Coordinates of C-alpha atoms in Angstrom, one line a residue:
M144 CA 0.9 -5.6 -6.8
A145 CA 4.3 -5.1 -8.4
D146 CA 4.8 -5.8 -11.9
F147 CA 6.1 -9.2 -10.7
V148 CA 6.4 -11.1 -7.6
T149 CA 9.2 -13.3 -6.7
A150 CA 8.2 -14.9 -3.4
A151 CA 10.7 -17.0 -1.2
G152 CA 9.6 -19.6 0.9
V153 CA 10.1 -19.1 4.5
F154 CA 9.4 -21.1 7.5
N155 CA 10.0 -19.1 10.9
G156 CA 11.3 -15.6 11.8
I157 CA 15.1 -16.3 10.9
S158 CA 14.4 -17.6 7.4
A159 CA 12.5 -14.6 6.5
Q160 CA 15.3 -12.2 7.4
L161 CA 17.7 -14.4 5.7
A162 CA 15.4 -14.5 2.4
E163 CA 15.3 -10.3 2.6
R164 CA 19.1 -10.3 3.3
G165 CA 19.4 -12.3 0.0
G166 CA 17.5 -9.9 -2.2
F167 CA 13.8 -11.0 -1.9
R168 CA 11.2 -8.4 -1.5
A169 CA 8.2 -11.0 -1.0
L170 CA 7.8 -13.8 1.3
Y171 CA 5.8 -16.9 1.4
L172 CA 4.5 -19.1 4.3
S173 CA 3.3 -22.7 3.2
G174 CA 1.5 -24.7 5.2
S175 CA 4.1 -27.4 4.8
G176 CA 6.5 -24.9 6.1
V177 CA 4.3 -24.5 9.3
A178 CA 3.8 -28.1 9.9
G179 CA 7.0 -29.6 9.0
G180 CA 9.5 -26.5 9.4
A181 CA 8.3 -24.8 12.5
M182 CA 6.8 -27.9 14.1
G183 CA 8.0 -31.2 13.0
L184 CA 4.7 -32.5 11.9
P185 CA 3.7 -34.1 8.6
P186 CA 2.1 -31.5 6.0
D187 CA -1.1 -31.5 4.1
L188 CA -3.2 -33.7 6.6
S189 CA -5.0 -31.0 8.5
V190 CA -3.1 -31.8 11.7
T191 CA -2.0 -28.1 12.0
T192 CA -4.7 -25.3 13.2
L193 CA -5.6 -21.9 12.1
T194 CA -4.4 -20.2 15.0
E195 CA -0.9 -22.1 14.7
L196 CA -0.6 -20.8 11.3
A197 CA -1.7 -17.3 12.7
E198 CA 0.8 -17.2 15.1
E199 CA 3.9 -18.5 13.2
C200 CA 2.8 -15.6 10.5
R201 CA 2.6 -13.3 13.4
R202 CA 6.4 -14.2 14.5
I203 CA 7.4 -13.6 10.8
T204 CA 5.8 -10.5 10.2
S205 CA 7.3 -8.8 13.1
V206 CA 10.7 -9.2 12.1
A207 CA 10.2 -9.2 8.5
R208 CA 9.6 -6.0 6.5
S209 CA 8.6 -7.8 3.3
P210 CA 4.7 -8.5 2.5
L211 CA 4.2 -12.1 3.4
I212 CA 1.7 -14.5 1.2
V213 CA 0.1 -17.2 3.5
D214 CA -1.1 -20.5 2.4
A215 CA -4.6 -20.8 4.2
D216 CA -5.2 -24.4 2.8
T217 CA -9.1 -24.6 2.6
G218 CA -9.6 -22.0 4.5
F219 CA -10.2 -24.1 7.5
G220 CA -13.7 -25.3 6.7
E221 CA -17.0 -23.4 5.0
A222 CA -17.5 -20.3 3.7
I223 CA -18.1 -18.9 7.2
N224 CA -14.9 -20.3 8.4
V225 CA -13.0 -18.5 5.8
I226 CA -14.2 -15.2 7.0
R227 CA -12.5 -15.9 10.3
T228 CA -9.5 -17.1 8.5
V229 CA -8.8 -13.9 7.0
R230 CA -9.6 -12.1 9.7
L231 CA -7.0 -13.9 12.0
L232 CA -4.2 -13.7 9.2
E233 CA -5.0 -10.4 8.2
A234 CA -4.5 -9.2 11.9
A235 CA -1.3 -11.5 12.0
G236 CA 0.3 -8.9 9.3
A237 CA -0.2 -11.2 6.3
S238 CA -0.4 -9.2 2.8
A239 CA -2.1 -12.1 0.9
I240 CA -3.7 -15.4 1.5
H241 CA -4.6 -18.2 -0.9
I242 CA -7.3 -20.9 -0.3
E243 CA -7.9 -23.8 -2.4
D244 CA -10.7 -25.9 -3.7
Q245 CA -9.7 -29.5 -2.1
V246 CA -11.7 -31.3 -0.2
M247 CA -10.6 -31.5 3.2
P248 CA -8.4 -33.2 4.6
K249 CA -6.4 -32.0 1.6
R250 CA -3.4 -33.5 0.0
C251 CA 0.0 -31.8 -1.4
G252 CA -1.1 -30.7 -5.0
H253 CA 1.9 -32.7 -6.5
L254 CA 1.2 -35.9 -4.9
E255 CA -0.5 -39.1 -7.1
G256 CA -3.8 -39.9 -6.1
G257 CA -6.0 -39.0 -3.0
K258 CA -7.0 -35.7 -4.1
K259 CA -10.5 -34.5 -4.6
V260 CA -12.0 -31.2 -5.6
I261 CA -15.3 -29.5 -4.1
G262 CA -17.9 -28.1 -6.5
A263 CA -16.8 -24.7 -8.1
E264 CA -19.7 -22.7 -6.8
E265 CA -18.9 -24.2 -3.2
M266 CA -15.3 -22.8 -3.8
G267 CA -16.8 -19.5 -5.2
M268 CA -18.8 -19.1 -1.7
K269 CA -15.5 -19.4 0.0
V270 CA -13.9 -16.8 -2.2
R271 CA -16.7 -14.4 -2.0
A272 CA -16.4 -14.9 1.8
A273 CA -13.0 -13.9 1.6
V274 CA -13.0 -11.0 -0.2
E275 CA -16.1 -9.6 1.8
A276 CA -14.1 -10.5 5.2
R277 CA -11.3 -8.5 4.5
K278 CA -10.7 -4.8 6.0
D279 CA -7.9 -3.7 3.9
E280 CA -8.9 -3.4 0.3
D281 CA -4.9 -4.0 -0.8
F282 CA -5.2 -7.5 1.1
V283 CA -4.8 -9.9 -1.7
I284 CA -7.2 -12.8 -2.0
I285 CA -5.7 -15.7 -4.1
A286 CA -7.8 -18.7 -5.2
R287 CA -6.0 -21.8 -5.9
T288 CA -7.7 -24.8 -7.9
D289 CA -6.0 -28.2 -8.0
A290 CA -8.5 -29.4 -10.7
R291 CA -5.8 -29.9 -13.2
A292 CA -4.9 -33.2 -11.5
V293 CA -8.5 -34.1 -10.8
N294 CA -10.4 -33.2 -13.4
G295 CA -8.4 -32.4 -16.2
F296 CA -6.8 -29.3 -17.5
Q297 CA -10.0 -27.7 -19.0
D298 CA -12.0 -27.7 -15.9
A299 CA -9.0 -26.1 -14.0
V300 CA -9.2 -23.0 -16.7
E301 CA -13.2 -23.0 -16.4
R302 CA -12.7 -23.0 -12.4
A303 CA -10.0 -20.2 -12.5
K304 CA -12.5 -18.0 -14.8
F305 CA -15.4 -18.5 -12.2
Y306 CA -13.2 -17.8 -9.1
L307 CA -12.1 -14.5 -11.2
D308 CA -15.8 -13.5 -11.5
C309 CA -16.3 -14.4 -7.6
G310 CA -14.0 -11.7 -6.8
A311 CA -10.5 -13.4 -6.5
D312 CA -7.4 -11.0 -7.1
M313 CA -5.4 -13.6 -8.5
I314 CA -5.4 -17.4 -9.6
F315 CA -2.9 -20.2 -8.0
I316 CA -3.1 -22.7 -10.8
E317 CA -1.4 -25.7 -9.1
A318 CA 0.3 -29.0 -10.4
L319 CA 0.6 -27.9 -14.3
E320 CA 2.7 -30.7 -16.1
S321 CA 4.6 -28.7 -19.0
E322 CA 5.7 -25.3 -20.0
E323 CA 3.1 -25.7 -22.8
E324 CA 0.4 -26.2 -20.3
F325 CA 1.6 -23.2 -18.3
R326 CA 1.5 -20.9 -21.8
Q327 CA -1.7 -22.1 -22.6
F328 CA -3.6 -21.6 -19.3
A329 CA -2.1 -17.7 -19.5
R330 CA -3.8 -17.8 -22.6
E331 CA -7.1 -18.9 -21.6
V332 CA -7.5 -17.1 -18.2
D333 CA -7.5 -13.2 -18.5
G334 CA -6.3 -12.4 -14.7
P335 CA -3.2 -12.0 -12.9
L336 CA -1.6 -15.6 -12.4
L337 CA 0.6 -17.2 -9.7
A338 CA 3.0 -20.2 -10.5
N339 CA 4.2 -22.8 -7.7
M340 CA 7.9 -24.0 -8.5
T341 CA 8.2 -26.4 -5.7
E342 CA 10.8 -29.2 -6.5
F343 CA 10.4 -33.0 -7.0
G344 CA 6.7 -32.2 -8.1
K345 CA 4.8 -32.2 -11.5
S346 CA 5.6 -29.1 -12.9
P347 CA 8.9 -28.2 -14.9
L348 CA 11.1 -25.8 -12.6
L349 CA 10.6 -22.8 -14.8
S350 CA 12.6 -19.4 -14.0
A351 CA 11.0 -16.3 -12.8
Q352 CA 11.5 -14.7 -16.1
E353 CA 10.3 -17.6 -18.2
L354 CA 7.1 -17.3 -16.1
K355 CA 7.0 -13.6 -16.7
S356 CA 7.4 -14.2 -20.4
L357 CA 4.3 -16.9 -20.4
G358 CA 2.0 -14.3 -18.7
Y359 CA 2.4 -14.6 -15.2
R360 CA 2.4 -12.1 -12.5
A361 CA 3.7 -14.0 -9.4
V362 CA 6.0 -17.2 -8.2
I363 CA 6.6 -18.8 -5.2
F364 CA 9.3 -21.2 -4.2
P365 CA 7.8 -22.6 -1.2
L366 CA 10.1 -25.0 0.3
T367 CA 13.7 -24.4 -1.5
A368 CA 15.5 -23.2 1.6
F369 CA 13.9 -25.4 4.1
R370 CA 15.2 -28.7 2.3
A371 CA 18.5 -27.1 1.8
A372 CA 18.4 -26.4 5.5
L373 CA 17.3 -30.1 6.1
K374 CA 20.0 -31.3 4.0
A375 CA 22.7 -29.4 5.8
M376 CA 21.3 -29.8 9.5
D377 CA 21.2 -33.6 8.7
S378 CA 25.0 -33.5 7.5
V379 CA 26.0 -31.3 10.5
Y380 CA 24.3 -33.6 13.2
R381 CA 25.9 -36.6 11.9
D382 CA 29.4 -35.2 11.4
L383 CA 28.9 -33.8 15.0
F384 CA 27.9 -37.0 16.7
R385 CA 30.6 -39.0 14.7
A386 CA 33.4 -36.9 15.3
G387 CA 32.3 -35.5 18.8
T388 CA 33.5 -31.9 17.7
Q389 CA 32.8 -29.2 14.8
R390 CA 36.6 -28.5 14.4
G391 CA 36.5 -30.3 10.9
F392 CA 33.5 -28.1 9.5
V393 CA 33.7 -24.9 11.8
D394 CA 34.6 -23.0 8.8
S395 CA 31.2 -23.8 7.1
L396 CA 29.4 -22.2 10.0
M397 CA 27.6 -18.7 10.1
T398 CA 29.8 -16.9 12.7
R399 CA 27.8 -15.1 15.9
K400 CA 28.8 -11.8 14.0
E401 CA 26.7 -12.9 10.9
F402 CA 23.9 -14.0 12.7
Y403 CA 24.0 -10.8 14.9
S404 CA 24.0 -8.9 11.5
V405 CA 20.9 -10.6 10.2
I406 CA 18.7 -10.5 13.3
G407 CA 20.0 -6.7 13.9
Y408 CA 21.2 -7.2 17.3
D409 CA 23.3 -4.3 17.3
Q410 CA 19.9 -2.2 16.7
Y411 CA 18.4 -3.7 19.5
A412 CA 21.4 -2.8 21.9
E413 CA 21.4 0.7 20.7
D414 CA 17.9 1.2 21.0
D415 CA 18.0 -0.3 24.9
S416 CA 20.9 2.0 25.6
G417 CA 18.9 4.7 23.9
I418 CA 15.7 4.4 26.0
F419 CA 17.9 3.9 29.0
R420 CA 20.0 7.3 28.4
E421 CA 16.6 8.9 27.7
V422 CA 14.8 7.9 31.0
Q423 CA 17.8 8.5 33.0
G424 CA 18.2 11.9 31.7
G425 CA 14.6 12.6 32.5
M426 CA 14.9 11.6 36.0
Q427 CA 18.1 13.6 36.8
A428 CA 16.1 16.5 35.4
R429 CA 13.1 16.0 37.2
R430 CA 15.2 15.8 40.3
G431 CA 17.3 19.1 39.6
G432 CA 14.3 21.0 38.7
R433 CA 11.4 19.6 41.5
G434 CA 13.5 18.0 44.3
G435 CA 12.6 14.6 43.7
L436 CA 9.9 12.5 41.9
I437 CA 6.4 12.6 42.4

């Protein structure tokens, strides 16, 4: 992995392309992004399926060049289910996944109450299953613990150490409540650490540089762009309905030319024309040299 990874939260193909256009070289697909962003369903209630997650992953990786970290929730079941989860998401183009130690159905890590964690040994089995299921040794297995909010800070530390012993490549510590907790966790857990900088949660919004200085190796911004897009779309729809025209805000819209630039429209068109010219040339040569097609 790179020295420090800053991953932009994406929720579909076009958001991934825009994140790359903005400079990001790592992407993150959250469960909330799939449920809420792609499907309009409530997140963190286990209403989406593994195959739906894998399909969204495949859509993103087919148009984006950057490595994609995927939120695999609890692994969609027990250790044996984790094996299938890893295989499907790796085949869908993910570069890393994280699984967590919550009881199903899980809850958002930053909501009050309702969360429960499974035993550390049970989670260790899931981590081991994930490590053994991957085909590519560079496919990164991240173990997330939600124990801070349930059993306290020290239990989260001990679980993180155990998950590393079970083979996890990185630890995702969820819902720490202060900069000092982030610092202390990094002091006590000797391994690569990932921080979650989600808005409106329990954790302070620390910058990538601040987290790096505290000893973290990666940070994700899961829903920042999604929330911004929701706000913008809500405003546009209301204004459009009220005014019956887009004349008042058309200057704030992305133009067709800009959109085509993001998705690489001209390259698709050039590829199409090139293939046509190549096949047409081959057909003409065949007719000229052999008197027709066989």
